[in-house]
CSV table of C-alpha atoms and ligand atoms in Angstrom, one decimal:
chain,number,residue,atom,x,y,z
I,1,MET,CA,-20.9,15.0,-7.7
I,2,THR,CA,-18.0,16.4,-6.3
I,3,HIS,CA,-16.8,16.2,-3.0
I,4,PRO,CA,-16.5,19.3,-0.9
I,5,ALA,CA,-12.6,19.8,0.1
I,6,PRO,CA,-12.8,19.4,4.1
I,7,THR,CA,-11.6,23.1,4.4
I,8,GLN,CA,-12.8,23.5,8.2
I,9,ILE,CA,-10.3,20.7,9.7
I,10,ALA,CA,-7.7,22.2,12.1
I,11,THR,CA,-4.4,22.3,11.3
I,12,ARG,CA,-3.0,20.1,14.3
I,13,ASP,CA,-5.6,17.6,12.8
I,14,LEU,CA,-4.4,17.1,9.7
I,15,PHE,CA,-2.5,14.1,10.0
I,16,ARG,CA,-5.2,12.3,12.3
I,17,LEU,CA,-7.0,9.0,11.2
I,18,ASP,CA,-9.6,8.9,14.5
I,19,GLY,CA,-12.6,7.9,13.6
I,20,ARG,CA,-11.8,4.5,10.6
I,21,THR,CA,-10.4,1.3,10.0
I,22,ILE,CA,-7.3,1.6,7.9
I,23,LEU,CA,-5.8,-2.4,6.2
I,24,VAL,CA,-2.3,-3.0,6.3
I,25,SER,CA,-1.0,-5.9,4.3
I,26,GLY,CA,2.5,-7.2,4.2
I,27,GLY,CA,1.7,-6.0,8.2
I,28,ALA,CA,4.0,-8.3,9.8
I,29,GLY,CA,6.7,-7.0,7.8
I,30,ALA,CA,9.5,-4.3,8.8
I,31,VAL,CA,7.6,-1.0,6.8
I,32,GLY,CA,4.1,-2.2,7.6
I,33,THR,CA,4.5,-2.8,11.4
I,34,ILE,CA,6.3,0.8,11.7
I,35,VAL,CA,3.5,1.8,9.3
I,36,GLY,CA,0.9,0.5,11.4
I,37,LYS,CA,1.4,1.8,14.5
I,38,ALA,CA,1.8,5.3,13.4
I,39,ILE,CA,-1.3,5.0,12.2
I,40,LEU,CA,-3.2,3.4,15.8
I,41,GLU,CA,-1.4,6.6,17.2
I,42,SER,CA,-2.8,8.8,15.2
I,43,GLY,CA,-6.0,7.6,16.4
I,44,GLY,CA,-7.2,4.6,13.5
I,45,ASP,CA,-7.9,1.3,14.1
I,46,VAL,CA,-5.4,-1.0,12.4
I,47,VAL,CA,-6.1,-4.5,10.9
I,48,PHE,CA,-3.0,-5.9,10.1
I,49,LEU,CA,-3.1,-8.4,7.2
I,50,ASP,CA,0.0,-11.5,6.0
I,51,LEU,CA,0.5,-14.3,4.5
I,52,MET,CA,1.9,-15.6,8.2
I,53,PRO,CA,-0.4,-17.0,10.5
I,54,GLN,CA,0.5,-14.6,13.3
I,55,MET,CA,2.8,-11.3,14.7
I,56,PRO,CA,6.0,-13.0,16.2
I,57,GLU,CA,4.8,-12.6,20.2
I,58,ASP,CA,7.4,-9.3,20.6
I,59,LYS,CA,6.3,-7.4,17.7
I,60,TRP,CA,2.6,-7.7,18.5
I,61,ARG,CA,3.2,-6.8,22.0
I,62,ASP,CA,4.6,-3.0,20.5
I,63,VAL,CA,1.9,-3.0,17.9
I,64,LEU,CA,-0.8,-3.2,21.7
I,65,ALA,CA,1.3,-0.6,23.3
I,66,SER,CA,1.1,1.6,20.2
I,67,THR,CA,-3.2,1.8,20.6
I,68,GLU,CA,-2.6,3.0,24.3
I,69,VAL,CA,-1.5,6.4,22.5
I,70,SER,CA,-4.6,7.5,21.0
I,71,ASN,CA,-6.8,4.4,22.2
I,72,ALA,CA,-7.4,2.8,19.1
I,73,GLU,CA,-7.5,-0.9,18.4
I,74,ALA,CA,-5.5,-3.6,16.2
I,75,ARG,CA,-6.7,-6.8,14.8
I,76,TYR,CA,-4.9,-8.8,12.7
I,77,GLN,CA,-6.0,-11.2,10.3
I,78,GLN,CA,-3.9,-13.7,7.8
I,79,LEU,CA,-4.5,-13.5,4.5
I,80,ASN,CA,-2.9,-14.5,0.7
I,81,VAL,CA,-2.7,-11.8,-1.2
I,82,GLN,CA,-2.2,-13.7,-4.9
I,83,ASP,CA,-5.8,-15.2,-4.0
I,84,GLU,CA,-9.0,-13.7,-4.2
I,85,ALA,CA,-11.3,-16.6,-2.2
I,86,THR,CA,-9.1,-15.8,0.9
I,87,ILE,CA,-9.3,-12.1,0.8
I,88,MET,CA,-12.8,-12.4,1.3
I,89,ALA,CA,-13.1,-14.8,3.4
I,90,ALA,CA,-10.5,-13.0,5.8
I,91,MET,CA,-12.8,-9.2,4.4
I,92,ASP,CA,-15.7,-11.8,5.5
I,93,GLN,CA,-13.9,-12.1,9.3
I,94,ILE,CA,-12.6,-7.9,9.2
I,95,ARG,CA,-16.2,-6.5,8.5
I,96,THR,CA,-17.4,-8.5,12.0
I,97,GLY,CA,-16.9,-6.4,14.8
I,98,LEU,CA,-15.4,-3.1,13.3
I,99,ARG,CA,-16.2,-0.7,15.1
I,100,ARG,CA,-15.8,2.1,12.6
I,101,PRO,CA,-15.6,1.8,9.1
I,102,ILE,CA,-12.8,1.1,6.6
I,103,ARG,CA,-11.4,4.5,4.7
I,104,GLY,CA,-7.9,3.2,4.0
I,105,LEU,CA,-5.7,0.9,3.0
I,106,VAL,CA,-1.8,0.7,3.1
I,107,THR,CA,-0.2,-2.1,0.3
I,108,CYS,CA,2.9,-3.3,2.4
I,109,ALA,CA,3.2,-6.9,0.6
I,110,ALA,CA,5.3,-7.9,-1.6
I,111,ILE,CA,8.7,-9.8,-2.2
I,112,SER,CA,11.9,-9.4,-4.0
I,113,GLY,CA,14.4,-11.3,-5.7
I,114,GLU,CA,17.2,-10.7,-7.7
I,115,SER,CA,18.8,-12.3,-10.6
I,116,ASP,CA,20.4,-12.4,-14.4
I,117,ALA,CA,16.9,-11.5,-16.7
I,118,CYS,CA,18.9,-14.1,-19.2
I,119,ASP,CA,19.0,-17.0,-16.7
I,120,TYR,CA,16.0,-15.8,-14.6
I,121,SER,CA,13.7,-18.5,-13.6
I,122,VAL,CA,9.6,-18.0,-15.1
I,123,SER,CA,8.2,-19.2,-12.2
I,124,THR,CA,9.8,-17.0,-9.8
I,125,PHE,CA,9.9,-13.9,-12.3
I,126,ARG,CA,5.5,-15.1,-12.7
I,127,GLN,CA,5.6,-15.4,-8.9
I,128,ILE,CA,7.3,-11.9,-8.1
I,129,LEU,CA,4.7,-10.4,-10.1
I,130,ASP,CA,1.3,-12.3,-9.0
I,131,VAL,CA,2.4,-10.8,-5.7
I,132,ASN,CA,3.6,-7.2,-5.9
I,133,MET,CA,1.3,-6.4,-9.1
I,134,THR,CA,-1.5,-8.9,-9.3
I,135,GLY,CA,-2.3,-9.3,-5.9
I,136,THR,CA,-2.2,-5.2,-5.0
I,137,PHE,CA,-4.6,-5.2,-7.6
I,138,LEU,CA,-6.6,-7.7,-5.6
I,139,ILE,CA,-6.6,-6.3,-1.6
I,140,THR,CA,-7.2,-2.9,-3.5
I,141,ARG,CA,-10.1,-3.2,-5.6
I,142,THR,CA,-11.5,-5.3,-2.7
I,143,VAL,CA,-11.3,-3.1,-0.3
I,144,ALA,CA,-12.3,-0.1,-2.2
I,145,ASN,CA,-15.9,-2.3,-2.9
I,146,GLU,CA,-16.2,-2.5,1.3
I,147,MET,CA,-16.1,2.0,1.3
I,148,HIS,CA,-17.9,2.0,-2.1
I,149,ARG,CA,-20.7,-0.1,-0.7
I,150,ALA,CA,-20.2,1.1,2.9
I,151,ASN,CA,-20.7,4.6,1.4
I,152,VAL,CA,-17.9,6.4,2.9
I,153,THR,CA,-14.8,8.4,1.4
I,154,GLY,CA,-10.9,6.7,1.8
I,155,SER,CA,-8.1,6.9,1.1
I,156,ILE,CA,-5.2,4.0,-0.1
I,157,VAL,CA,-1.4,4.3,-0.3
I,158,LEU,CA,0.2,1.8,-2.7
I,159,ILE,CA,3.8,0.9,-1.1
I,160,ALA,CA,6.1,1.1,-4.8
I,161,SER,CA,9.3,1.9,-5.0
I,162,ILE,CA,12.1,3.5,-6.8
I,163,SER,CA,12.8,0.7,-8.7
I,164,GLY,CA,9.7,1.2,-10.1
I,165,HIS,CA,11.3,4.8,-11.8
I,166,VAL,CA,15.2,3.4,-12.0
I,167,SER,CA,16.6,0.1,-11.9
I,168,ASN,CA,18.0,-0.6,-9.0
I,169,ARG,CA,21.3,-0.1,-9.5
I,170,GLY,CA,23.6,-3.3,-8.3
I,171,ILE,CA,21.6,-5.9,-8.1
I,172,ASN,CA,19.8,-7.3,-11.5
I,173,SER,CA,15.8,-7.6,-10.5
I,174,SER,CA,14.2,-6.9,-14.0
I,175,ALA,CA,10.3,-9.2,-12.0
I,176,TYR,CA,10.6,-6.7,-9.0
I,177,ASN,CA,11.5,-3.3,-11.3
I,178,ALA,CA,8.5,-4.2,-13.5
I,179,SER,CA,6.0,-5.4,-10.7
I,180,LYS,CA,7.5,-1.8,-8.8
I,181,ALA,CA,6.4,0.0,-12.6
I,182,ALA,CA,3.0,-1.8,-12.6
I,183,VAL,CA,2.2,-0.5,-8.9
I,184,HIS,CA,2.7,2.8,-10.3
I,185,GLN,CA,0.5,2.2,-13.0
I,186,LEU,CA,-2.1,0.5,-10.7
I,187,ALA,CA,-2.1,4.2,-8.7
I,188,ARG,CA,-3.1,5.7,-11.3
I,189,SER,CA,-5.8,4.2,-13.3
I,190,PHE,CA,-7.0,3.3,-9.7
I,191,ALA,CA,-7.4,7.4,-8.9
I,192,ALA,CA,-9.0,7.7,-12.3
I,193,GLU,CA,-11.8,4.8,-11.7
I,194,TRP,CA,-12.9,6.1,-7.8
I,195,GLY,CA,-12.2,9.7,-8.0
I,196,HIS,CA,-15.3,11.1,-9.7
I,197,PRO,CA,-17.7,9.1,-12.4
I,198,GLN,CA,-17.2,11.5,-15.4
I,199,ASN,CA,-13.6,10.5,-15.2
I,200,THR,CA,-15.0,7.9,-17.7
I,201,PHE,CA,-16.4,8.1,-20.5
I,202,PRO,CA,-20.2,6.4,-20.0
I,203,GLY,CA,-20.5,2.6,-21.1
I,204,SER,CA,-17.6,-0.1,-22.2
I,205,THR,CA,-17.2,-2.0,-26.1
I,206,LYS,CA,-17.7,-5.7,-26.1
I,207,THR,CA,-14.8,-7.1,-26.9
I,208,GLU,CA,-12.6,-11.1,-26.2
I,209,THR,CA,-11.3,-9.9,-22.6
I,210,ASN,CA,-15.0,-7.5,-22.1
I,211,PRO,CA,-17.6,-9.8,-22.9
I,212,HIS,CA,-20.0,-8.4,-20.7
I,213,PRO,CA,-19.7,-4.0,-20.8
I,214,SER,CA,-22.2,-2.6,-18.9
I,215,THR,CA,-24.3,-0.1,-20.5
I,216,GLU,CA,-25.5,1.5,-17.5
I,217,PRO,CA,-24.4,4.6,-16.5
I,218,ARG,CA,-22.2,4.3,-13.6
I,219,ARG,CA,-23.3,4.0,-9.4
I,220,VAL,CA,-22.0,7.3,-8.4
I,221,TYR,CA,-19.3,6.5,-4.8
I,222,PRO,CA,-18.1,8.7,-2.3
I,223,PRO,CA,-14.1,9.0,-3.1
I,224,ILE,CA,-11.5,7.3,-2.8
I,225,ARG,CA,-7.7,9.0,-3.5
I,226,VAL,CA,-5.2,6.7,-4.7
I,227,ASN,CA,-1.1,7.7,-4.1
I,228,THR,CA,1.7,5.5,-4.4
I,229,LEU,CA,4.3,6.1,-1.6
I,230,SER,CA,7.9,4.7,-3.3
I,231,PRO,CA,10.8,4.4,-0.8
I,232,GLY,CA,14.9,4.8,-1.6
I,233,HIS,CA,16.1,1.2,-0.4
I,234,ILE,CA,15.5,0.8,3.6
I,235,ASP,CA,17.7,-1.1,6.2
I,236,THR,CA,14.8,-4.0,6.9
I,237,PRO,CA,16.1,-7.6,7.3
I,238,LEU,CA,15.6,-7.7,3.9
I,239,SER,CA,18.8,-5.3,3.0
I,240,GLU,CA,21.0,-7.8,4.7
I,241,ALA,CA,21.9,-9.9,2.6
I,242,ALA,CA,22.9,-7.1,0.7
I,243,ARG,CA,24.9,-5.6,3.1
I,244,VAL,CA,26.6,-9.1,4.1
I,245,ARG,CA,27.8,-8.3,0.1
I,246,GLY,CA,29.2,-4.7,0.9
I,247,LEU,CA,25.8,-3.7,-2.0
I,248,THR,CA,23.9,-1.1,0.9
I,249,ASP,CA,26.9,1.1,1.4
I,250,GLU,CA,27.1,1.5,-2.6
I,251,TRP,CA,23.6,2.3,-1.9
I,252,ALA,CA,24.1,4.9,0.1
I,253,ASN,CA,26.6,7.1,-2.3
I,254,GLN,CA,23.2,6.5,-5.1
I,255,ASN,CA,21.7,9.3,-2.8
I,256,MET,CA,22.4,12.6,-1.5
I,257,LEU,CA,21.9,12.3,1.7
I,258,GLY,CA,24.7,9.6,1.3
I,259,ARG,CA,23.1,6.8,4.2
I,260,ILE,CA,20.2,4.5,3.4
I,261,SER,CA,16.9,4.6,5.1
I,262,GLN,CA,14.7,3.6,8.2
I,263,PRO,CA,11.4,1.8,8.3
I,264,GLU,CA,10.3,4.7,11.6
I,265,GLU,CA,10.9,7.7,7.9
I,266,TYR,CA,7.9,5.9,6.2
I,267,ARG,CA,5.8,6.7,9.1
I,268,ALA,CA,4.6,10.7,8.4
I,269,PRO,CA,4.9,10.9,4.4
I,270,VAL,CA,2.0,7.5,5.0
I,271,LEU,CA,0.1,9.6,7.8
I,272,PHE,CA,0.1,12.1,5.0
I,273,LEU,CA,-1.2,11.0,2.5
I,274,LEU,CA,-4.0,8.4,4.5
I,275,SER,CA,-4.7,11.5,6.2
I,276,GLU,CA,-7.0,14.7,5.0
I,277,GLY,CA,-3.6,16.4,4.9
I,278,SER,CA,-3.2,15.5,1.1
I,279,SER,CA,-7.5,15.4,0.4
I,280,TYR,CA,-6.4,17.5,-3.4
I,281,MET,CA,-3.6,14.5,-3.9
I,282,THR,CA,-4.8,11.5,-5.8
I,283,GLY,CA,-3.0,9.3,-8.4
I,284,ALA,CA,0.7,10.9,-7.6
I,285,ASP,CA,4.0,9.2,-6.4
I,286,LEU,CA,5.4,10.2,-3.0
I,287,ARG,CA,9.1,9.6,-3.9
I,288,VAL,CA,10.7,9.6,-0.7
I,289,ASP,CA,14.0,8.3,-1.6
I,290,GLY,CA,17.0,10.4,-0.6
I,291,GLY,CA,17.3,11.4,-3.8
I,292,HIS,CA,18.7,9.2,-5.2
I,293,CYS,CA,16.4,9.3,-9.0
I,294,ALA,CA,16.9,12.8,-8.9
I,295,TRP,CA,20.8,12.3,-9.9
Y,301,LIG,N1,13.2,-2.5,2.2
Y,301,LIG,C1,13.5,-2.1,1.2
Y,301,LIG,O1,14.2,-1.3,0.6
Y,301,LIG,C2,12.5,-1.8,0.2
Y,301,LIG,C3,12.4,-0.8,-0.5
Y,301,LIG,C4,11.5,-0.1,-1.3
Y,301,LIG,C5,10.0,-0.5,-1.1
Y,301,LIG,N2,9.8,-2.3,-0.2
Y,301,LIG,C6,8.6,-1.9,-0.4
Y,301,LIG,O2,8.1,-1.7,1.0
Y,301,LIG,C7,8.2,-2.4,1.2
Y,301,LIG,C8,7.7,-3.5,2.3
Y,301,LIG,O3,9.0,-4.2,2.6
Y,301,LIG,P1,9.7,-4.9,3.6
Y,301,LIG,O4,11.3,-4.7,3.7
Y,301,LIG,O5,9.5,-4.5,5.1
Y,301,LIG,O6,9.5,-6.4,3.6
Y,301,LIG,P2,8.8,-7.4,4.5
Y,301,LIG,O7,9.8,-8.5,3.9
Y,301,LIG,O8,10.0,-7.1,6.1
Y,301,LIG,O9,7.0,-7.1,4.3
Y,301,LIG,C9,6.6,-8.1,2.8
Y,301,LIG,C10,5.3,-8.4,4.2
Y,301,LIG,O10,4.9,-9.0,2.9
Y,301,LIG,C11,4.5,-10.5,3.3
Y,301,LIG,N3,4.0,-11.5,2.5
Y,301,LIG,C12,4.8,-11.1,1.3
Y,301,LIG,N4,3.6,-12.3,0.5
Y,301,LIG,C13,2.5,-11.8,1.0
Y,301,LIG,C14,1.4,-12.7,0.5
Y,301,LIG,N5,1.5,-13.3,-1.1
Y,301,LIG,N6,0.3,-12.2,1.5
Y,301,LIG,C15,0.3,-11.5,1.7
Y,301,LIG,N7,1.0,-11.4,2.8
Y,301,LIG,C16,2.6,-11.9,1.8
Y,301,LIG,C17,5.4,-11.0,4.2
Y,301,LIG,O11,5.0,-11.7,4.8
Y,301,LIG,C18,6.0,-9.8,4.9
Y,301,LIG,O12,5.7,-10.0,6.0
Y,301,LIG,C19,7.4,-3.6,0.0
Y,301,LIG,O13,6.4,-3.3,-0.8
Y,301,LIG,C20,8.4,-3.3,-0.7
Y,301,LIG,O14,8.4,-3.4,-2.0
Y,301,LIG,C21,11.0,-1.4,0.1
């Protein structure tokens, strides 16, 4: 069963997200809050997910102002993407009172870290991979299961980074770079599994890592598209320390537009990937980096 192409959607509606709920992990962060507001303004209800118990009051007021543009609804839910039990408990809460089905996810939750590889604390290395890679895996598969249960199509945007493509010049961050390359590969793997049931050879083989293989044909669900967005350097509170060291000026010189980016410049790329405007796009990476990786 293939899903029909959405050819009847008016051009002006290609970026609209009405009639659906989109979850945004890391939703209290710099990029998460801005893209969440853009989704609200495009008609989608948004649940902001973050480790922080709540969003700072002034930020939340700003979010509520965005709900008025398209009569959308915003909610906030604390969770830790590293912990499957808290994700499941959070999903139980989110499910109650949802007025529109969950049909999208944007994963912004991540941490960064800087250390020379020879001196890297292994516990910090593991923590970065756990949040950025395993955390992305856990929240994404939970949301995909929700979509499968609701029998709806969906679109998932994993926020990766140029650091998944190239080593970040001027800053030694092997754990972060490796975690973002893993996010690219997670997206391709998810896209293959959830795009069409025939993408995977039937059954699987019993091994130590697969002790209970299924021999049943896989169930057929409406497709979920999965893509990554790879931002270049962004001007956020995270880059403040780099600015003090003069690194952000260096980064500005490393791309073709001669400046680092603003969080607002990721609104349109995220809306494009979430909406029917990108209906034939899955397993892809959208690099929005001022030409950083093209040099
Ligand atoms: N800032 C940049 O220059 C830059 C560049 C390229 C890519 N990115 C990526 O963009 C995304 C957003 O970055 P940002 O600049 O908004 O960062 P940010 O630190 O402002 O936001 C990240 C949010 O994730 C939350 N978070 C961290 N660990 C969590 C966990 N275990 N569970 C739930 N939430 C958790 C934090 O509380 C924070 O609110 C990240 O994936 C980042 O790697 C950022």
